[in-house]
XYZ file of C-alpha atoms in Angstrom:
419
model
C 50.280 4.246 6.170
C 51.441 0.950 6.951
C 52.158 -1.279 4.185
C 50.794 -4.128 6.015
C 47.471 -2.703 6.815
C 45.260 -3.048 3.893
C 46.111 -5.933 1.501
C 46.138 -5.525 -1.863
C 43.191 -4.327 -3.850
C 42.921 -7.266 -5.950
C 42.709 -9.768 -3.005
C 39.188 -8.454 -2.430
C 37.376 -9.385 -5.876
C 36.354 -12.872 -4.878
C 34.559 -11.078 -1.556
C 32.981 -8.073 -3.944
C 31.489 -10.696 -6.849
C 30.095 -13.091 -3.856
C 28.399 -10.354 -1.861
C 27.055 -9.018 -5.425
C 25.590 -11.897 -6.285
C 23.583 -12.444 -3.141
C 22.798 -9.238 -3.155
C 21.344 -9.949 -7.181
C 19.364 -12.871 -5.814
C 18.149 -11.276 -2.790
C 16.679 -7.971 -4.742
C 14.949 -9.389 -7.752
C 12.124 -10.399 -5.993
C 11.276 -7.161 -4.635
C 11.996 -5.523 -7.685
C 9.667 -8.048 -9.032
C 6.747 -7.093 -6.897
C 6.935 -3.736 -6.961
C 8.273 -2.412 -10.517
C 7.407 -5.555 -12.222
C 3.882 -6.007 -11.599
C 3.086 -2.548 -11.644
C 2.750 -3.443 -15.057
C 0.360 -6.583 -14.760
C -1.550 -4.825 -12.067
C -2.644 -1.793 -15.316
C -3.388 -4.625 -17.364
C -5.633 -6.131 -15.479
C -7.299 -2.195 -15.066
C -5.646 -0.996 -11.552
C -5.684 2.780 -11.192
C -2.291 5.071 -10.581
C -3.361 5.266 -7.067
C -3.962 1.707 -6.297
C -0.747 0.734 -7.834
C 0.997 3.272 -5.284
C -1.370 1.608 -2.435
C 0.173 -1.736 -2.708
C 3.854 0.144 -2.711
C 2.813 0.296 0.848
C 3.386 -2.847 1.166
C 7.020 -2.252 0.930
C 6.749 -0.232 4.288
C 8.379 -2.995 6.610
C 11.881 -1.735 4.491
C 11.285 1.345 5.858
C 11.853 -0.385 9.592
C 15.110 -1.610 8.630
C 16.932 -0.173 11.468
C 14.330 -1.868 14.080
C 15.365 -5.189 12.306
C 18.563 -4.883 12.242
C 18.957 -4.307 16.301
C 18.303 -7.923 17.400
C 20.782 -8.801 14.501
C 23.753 -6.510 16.831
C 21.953 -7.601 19.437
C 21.917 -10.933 19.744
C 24.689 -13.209 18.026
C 24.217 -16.677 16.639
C 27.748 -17.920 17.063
C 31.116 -16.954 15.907
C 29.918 -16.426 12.284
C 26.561 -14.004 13.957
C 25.905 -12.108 10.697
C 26.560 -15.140 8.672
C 23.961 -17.414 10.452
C 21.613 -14.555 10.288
C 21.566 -14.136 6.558
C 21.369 -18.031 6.234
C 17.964 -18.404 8.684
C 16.757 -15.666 7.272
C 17.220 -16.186 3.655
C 15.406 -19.761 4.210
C 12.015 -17.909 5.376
C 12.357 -15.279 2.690
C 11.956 -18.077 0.541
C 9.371 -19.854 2.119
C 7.146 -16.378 1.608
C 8.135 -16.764 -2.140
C 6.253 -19.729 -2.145
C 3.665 -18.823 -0.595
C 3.161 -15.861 -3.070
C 3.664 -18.116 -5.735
C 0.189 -20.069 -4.906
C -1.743 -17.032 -4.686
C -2.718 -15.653 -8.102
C -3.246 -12.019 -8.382
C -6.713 -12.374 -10.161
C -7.934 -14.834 -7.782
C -6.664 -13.546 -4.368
C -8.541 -11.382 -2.196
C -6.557 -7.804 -2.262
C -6.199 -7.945 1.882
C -4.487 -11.201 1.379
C -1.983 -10.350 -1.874
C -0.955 -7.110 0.945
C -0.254 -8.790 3.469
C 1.690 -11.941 1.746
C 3.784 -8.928 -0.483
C 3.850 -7.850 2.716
C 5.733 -10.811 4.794
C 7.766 -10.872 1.520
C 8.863 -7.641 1.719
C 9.553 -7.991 5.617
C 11.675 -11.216 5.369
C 13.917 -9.946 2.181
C 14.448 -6.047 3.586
C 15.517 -8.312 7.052
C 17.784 -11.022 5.505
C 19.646 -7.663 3.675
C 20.927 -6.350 6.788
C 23.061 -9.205 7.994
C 24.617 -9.462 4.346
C 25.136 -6.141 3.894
C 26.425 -5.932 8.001
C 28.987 -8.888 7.136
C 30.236 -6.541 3.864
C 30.860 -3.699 6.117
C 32.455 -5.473 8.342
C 34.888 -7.709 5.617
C 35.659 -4.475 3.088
C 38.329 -2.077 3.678
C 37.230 1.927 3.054
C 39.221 1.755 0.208
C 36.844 -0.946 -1.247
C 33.666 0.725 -0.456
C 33.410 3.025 -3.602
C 33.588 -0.271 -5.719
C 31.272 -2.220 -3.419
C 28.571 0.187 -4.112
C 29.196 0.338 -7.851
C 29.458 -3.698 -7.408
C 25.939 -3.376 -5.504
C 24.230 -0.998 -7.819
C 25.532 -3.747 -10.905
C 23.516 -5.731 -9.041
C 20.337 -4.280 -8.376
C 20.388 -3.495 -11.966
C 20.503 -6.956 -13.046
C 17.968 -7.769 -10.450
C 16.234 -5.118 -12.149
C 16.638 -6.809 -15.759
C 15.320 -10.248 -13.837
C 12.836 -9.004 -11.819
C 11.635 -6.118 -14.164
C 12.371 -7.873 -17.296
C 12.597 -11.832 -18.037
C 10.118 -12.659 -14.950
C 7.602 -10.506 -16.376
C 8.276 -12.662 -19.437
C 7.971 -15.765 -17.708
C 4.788 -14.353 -16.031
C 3.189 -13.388 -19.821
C 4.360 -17.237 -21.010
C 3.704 -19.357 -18.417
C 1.695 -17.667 -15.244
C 1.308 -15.963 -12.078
C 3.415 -18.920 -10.154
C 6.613 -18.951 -12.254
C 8.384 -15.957 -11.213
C 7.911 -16.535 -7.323
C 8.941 -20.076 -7.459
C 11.930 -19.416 -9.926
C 12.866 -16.582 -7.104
C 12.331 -19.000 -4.099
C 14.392 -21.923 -5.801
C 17.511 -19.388 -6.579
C 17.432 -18.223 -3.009
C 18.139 -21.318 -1.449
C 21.582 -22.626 -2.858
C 22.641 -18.858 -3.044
C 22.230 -18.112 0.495
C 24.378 -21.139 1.836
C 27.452 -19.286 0.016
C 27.570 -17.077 3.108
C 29.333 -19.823 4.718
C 32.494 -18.902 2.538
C 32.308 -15.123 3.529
C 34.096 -16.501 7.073
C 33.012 -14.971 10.309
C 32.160 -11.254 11.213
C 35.850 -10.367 12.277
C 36.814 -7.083 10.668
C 39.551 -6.621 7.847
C 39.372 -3.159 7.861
C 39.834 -2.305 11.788
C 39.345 -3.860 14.956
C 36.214 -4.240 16.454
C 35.673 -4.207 20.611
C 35.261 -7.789 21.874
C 32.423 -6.480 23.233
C 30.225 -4.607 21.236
C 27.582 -2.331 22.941
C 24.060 -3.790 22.503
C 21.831 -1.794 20.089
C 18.895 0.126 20.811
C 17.912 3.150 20.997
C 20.684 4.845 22.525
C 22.449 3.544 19.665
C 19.873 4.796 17.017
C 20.146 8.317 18.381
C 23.482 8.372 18.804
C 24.063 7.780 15.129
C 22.320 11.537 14.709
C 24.778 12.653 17.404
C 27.352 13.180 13.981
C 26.910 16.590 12.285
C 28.019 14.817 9.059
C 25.475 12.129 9.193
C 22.779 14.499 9.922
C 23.261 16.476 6.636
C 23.853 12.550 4.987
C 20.335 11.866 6.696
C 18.891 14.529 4.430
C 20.851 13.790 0.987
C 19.290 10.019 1.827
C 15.816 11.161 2.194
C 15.525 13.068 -1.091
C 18.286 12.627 -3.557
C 16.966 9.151 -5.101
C 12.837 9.143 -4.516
C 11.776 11.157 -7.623
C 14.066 9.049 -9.896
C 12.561 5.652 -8.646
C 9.481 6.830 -8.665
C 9.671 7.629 -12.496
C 10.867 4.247 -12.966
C 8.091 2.589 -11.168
C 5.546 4.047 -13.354
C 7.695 3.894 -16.996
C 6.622 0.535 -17.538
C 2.823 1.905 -16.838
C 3.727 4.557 -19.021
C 4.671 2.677 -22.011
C 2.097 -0.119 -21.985
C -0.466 3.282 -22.081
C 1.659 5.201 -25.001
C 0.567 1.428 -26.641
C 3.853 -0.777 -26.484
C 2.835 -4.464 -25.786
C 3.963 -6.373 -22.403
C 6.742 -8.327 -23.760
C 8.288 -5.218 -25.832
C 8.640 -3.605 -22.628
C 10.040 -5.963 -20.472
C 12.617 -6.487 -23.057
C 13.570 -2.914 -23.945
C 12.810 -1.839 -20.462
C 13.210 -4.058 -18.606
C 16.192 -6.165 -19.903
C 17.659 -2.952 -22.020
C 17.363 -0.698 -19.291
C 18.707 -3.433 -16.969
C 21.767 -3.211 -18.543
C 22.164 0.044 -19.178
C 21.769 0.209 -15.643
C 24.788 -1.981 -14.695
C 27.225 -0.547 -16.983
C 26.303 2.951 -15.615
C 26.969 1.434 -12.038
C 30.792 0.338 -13.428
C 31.305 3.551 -14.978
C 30.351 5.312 -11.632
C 32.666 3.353 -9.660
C 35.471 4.976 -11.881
C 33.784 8.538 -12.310
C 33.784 8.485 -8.577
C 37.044 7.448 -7.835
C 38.659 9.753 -10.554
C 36.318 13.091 -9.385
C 35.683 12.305 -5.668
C 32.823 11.770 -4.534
C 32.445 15.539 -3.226
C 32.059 16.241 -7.094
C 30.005 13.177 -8.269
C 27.444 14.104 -5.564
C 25.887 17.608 -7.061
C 27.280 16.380 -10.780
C 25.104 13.455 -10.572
C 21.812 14.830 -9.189
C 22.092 17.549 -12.103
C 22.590 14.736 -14.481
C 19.291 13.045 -12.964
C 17.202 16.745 -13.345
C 18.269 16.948 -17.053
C 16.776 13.141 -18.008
C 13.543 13.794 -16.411
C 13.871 16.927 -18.441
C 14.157 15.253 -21.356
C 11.519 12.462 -20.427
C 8.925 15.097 -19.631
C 9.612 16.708 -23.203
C 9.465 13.937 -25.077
C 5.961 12.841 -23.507
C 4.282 15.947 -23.449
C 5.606 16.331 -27.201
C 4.352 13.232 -28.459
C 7.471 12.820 -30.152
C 7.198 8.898 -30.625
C 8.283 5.072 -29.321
C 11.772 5.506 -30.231
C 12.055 8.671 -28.005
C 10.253 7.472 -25.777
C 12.649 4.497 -25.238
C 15.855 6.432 -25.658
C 14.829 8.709 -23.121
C 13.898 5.839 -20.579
C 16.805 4.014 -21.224
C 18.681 7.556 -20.238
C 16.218 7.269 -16.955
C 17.771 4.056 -16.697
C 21.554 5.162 -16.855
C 21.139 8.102 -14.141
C 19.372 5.575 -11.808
C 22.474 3.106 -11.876
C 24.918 6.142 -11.451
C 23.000 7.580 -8.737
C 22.238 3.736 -7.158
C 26.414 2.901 -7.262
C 27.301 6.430 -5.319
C 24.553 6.125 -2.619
C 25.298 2.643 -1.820
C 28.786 3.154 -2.010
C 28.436 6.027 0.804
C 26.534 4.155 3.174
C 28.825 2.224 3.327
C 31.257 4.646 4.454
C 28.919 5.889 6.675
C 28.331 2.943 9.151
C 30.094 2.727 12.858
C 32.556 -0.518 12.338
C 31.022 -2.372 15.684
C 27.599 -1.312 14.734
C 27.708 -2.260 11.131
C 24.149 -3.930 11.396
C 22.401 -1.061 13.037
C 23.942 1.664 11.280
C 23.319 -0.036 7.660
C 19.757 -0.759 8.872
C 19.139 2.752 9.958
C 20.824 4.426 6.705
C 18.461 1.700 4.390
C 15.206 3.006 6.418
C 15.677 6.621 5.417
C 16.501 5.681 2.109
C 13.624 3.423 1.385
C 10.861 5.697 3.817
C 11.319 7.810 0.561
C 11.536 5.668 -2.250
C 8.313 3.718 -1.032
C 6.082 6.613 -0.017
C 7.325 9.042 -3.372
C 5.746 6.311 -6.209
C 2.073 6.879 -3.796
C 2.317 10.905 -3.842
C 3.552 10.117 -7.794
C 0.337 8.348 -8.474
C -1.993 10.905 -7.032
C -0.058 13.868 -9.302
C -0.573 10.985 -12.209
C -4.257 10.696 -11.965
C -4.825 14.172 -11.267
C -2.382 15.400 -13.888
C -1.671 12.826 -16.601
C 1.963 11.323 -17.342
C 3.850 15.205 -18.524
C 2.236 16.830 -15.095
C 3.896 13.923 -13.436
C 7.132 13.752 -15.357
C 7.233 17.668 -14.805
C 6.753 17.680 -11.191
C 9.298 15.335 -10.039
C 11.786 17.417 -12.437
C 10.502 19.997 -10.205
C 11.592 17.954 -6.979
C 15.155 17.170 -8.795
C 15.737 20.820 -9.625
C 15.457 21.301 -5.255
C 17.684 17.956 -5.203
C 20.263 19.821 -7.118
C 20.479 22.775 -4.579
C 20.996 20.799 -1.947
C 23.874 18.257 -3.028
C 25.743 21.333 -3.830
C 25.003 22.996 -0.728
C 25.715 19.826 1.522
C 28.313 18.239 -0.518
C 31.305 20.028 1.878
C 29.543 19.197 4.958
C 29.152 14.989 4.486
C 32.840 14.643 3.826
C 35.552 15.319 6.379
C 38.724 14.332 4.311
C 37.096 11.141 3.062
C 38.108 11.789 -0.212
C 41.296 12.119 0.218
C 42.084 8.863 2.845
C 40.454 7.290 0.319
C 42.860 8.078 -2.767
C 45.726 7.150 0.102
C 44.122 3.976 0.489
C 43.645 3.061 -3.205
């Protein structure tokens, strides 16, 4: 390999730290919504199944790749997936506010939907061109430690959005949390401008890039190795989030109080979180990814395991916690290899549509699983929950090991060349 080709590995920190930290900004609020206030929505006497009803309102996420074609499609200057994030990142916001002056005990429920709703739309949308512009900027070689850098943080999203906001919510009000989220959007997403334009680093892309749609959707399927990739992304994560959605729930029923929560929880599993997403980055890159896939989806089946146990045996708070924060250390692990592969699995001059169609499957999962989770909750109580997603990991297990030959076609080793 040329020595000329990739600079060195170093030279790319400043790039990995900026696009983590929009990517931090740009998740807490959803994580807010929709594993935060799961927790306010039981206090103030929601059922199982109308806590998974307003997951729906994540659903536009699950349209990613429909969002993401005007973004290849039409360019906005030199800098296209630059001015995208910024336009789009100033609306996100604006729905922030508007959330912010709606209270949840005073808004009609049609209204909260469809408000989390916009939300939801405007901050899965303003992801793609970020992400798009990441793909685009990193080397392969960087890809591994741009998920692990992404997974760091969504976990520290997680310890904002699931965590101190719900603090700030139990101190000071509904409004706090959704203002505090618009205001840090604003300033953050006008740091795109040092990101440059959308010129690859990695390999040239065509002058003239062919113009999404659905030729371009279908041809992504066209790939036997993103076929079998489609599948890992549709089951390999859904059972985990959806135990973490409804741990907070859990806890605040197996009597811990609001704030004890979001700080061990929240904040504590936040962290955990983050440092698990590090540590995959180097797991992966020492093992392959081949191996981390199947190790890491056992490692997921033997914490719920361990979670349904420990509820079903009434065995106490401080199991209860260590157990979650476990949860919590399997999710970042599993969160820094996915993202780190979709990455890898993205067409160069179709970086938009291709990260917008891999983020679809993904989330079509994650958002309907917590819904089906709630229905098994209500009808079977916390252990027949716990032991039926185990159930769903124990399948998740057979197939990473039975697909893990068939995603990667000597991408290990390129990327060990590269390194």
């Amino acid at each position: 390999m040329s020595a000329t080709a990739i600079p060195a590995p170093r030279s790319w920190w400043p790039q990995q730290l900026l696009i983590g930290w929009l990517n931090l900004v740009l998740t807490a609020p959803i994580i807010y919504m929709f594993v935060g206030l799961p927790l306010v929505m039981r206090q103030h006497g929601w059922s199982g199944t109308e806590i998974g009803l307003l997951q729906l309102a994540g659903l536009p996420a699950m349209l990613k790749f429909v969002l993401a074609t005007p973004v290849d499609r039409w360019r906005l200057g030199a800098a296209s997936y630059r001015n995208w994030g910024i336009l789009l990142g100033i609306l996100y916001a604006a729905a922030l506010a508007l959330l912010a002056v709606n209270d949840l005990a005073d808004t009609p429920y049609a209204l909260l939907f469809a408000l989390a709703m916009l939300a939801t739309l405007l901050g899965t949308w303003v992801d793609v061109p970020v992400n798009a512009l990441a793909i685009r900027l990193l080397p392969e070689s960087e890809r591994i430690r741009a998920g692990a850098i992404r997974s760091v943080a969504a976990s520290l999203a997680a310890i904002v959005g699931g965590g101190l906001m719900l603090v700030l919510h139990a101190r000071l009000g509904w409004a706090w949390p959704f203002a505090f989220f618009a205001a840090s959007i604003l300033p953050s997403i006008l740091l795109l401008r040092w990101l440059g334009t959308d010129g690859s680093v990695a390999g040239q892309i065509p002058d003239q890039a062919p113009r999404a749609g659905l030729k371009e959707w279908m041809g992504y399927f066209r790939t036997p190795e993103h076929r079998v990739w489609t599948l890992l992304l549709l089951f390999y994560f859904p059972a985990v989030g959806a135990a973490w959605v409804y741990l907070k729930p859990l806890m605040l029923d197996h009597g811990f109080a609001q704030e004890q929560i979001a700080w061990s929880i929240g904040v504590g599993g936040g962290l955990v979180a983050a440092i698990a997403s590090m540590l995959a980055g180097s797991i992966i890159k020492a093992v392959g990814a081949r191996a981390a896939l199947p190790t890491f989806a056992a490692l997921n089946l033997l914490v719920m395991i361990a979670l349904a146990l420990v509820v079903r045996g009434g065995c106490g708070k401080t199991a209860l916690i260590a157990a979650a924060l476990a949860l919590a250390l399997a999710m970042g692990m599993t969160s820094g290899l996915l993202f780190g592969l979709m990455m890898n699995h993205a067409r160069q001059h179709l970086a938009a549509l291709d990260y917008g169609l891999q983020s679809s499957l993904f989330i079509a999962s994650r958002t309907t699983a917590p819904l089906l989770a709630g229905m098994l909750l209500d009808r079977f109580g916390y252990g027949g929950l716990l032991v039926g997603l185990a159930i769903a990991l124990g399948l998740v297990c057979l197939l990473a090991w039975r697909s893990r030959d068939r995603i990667f076609i000597h991408r290990d080793e390129r990327l060990k060349e590269q390194s």
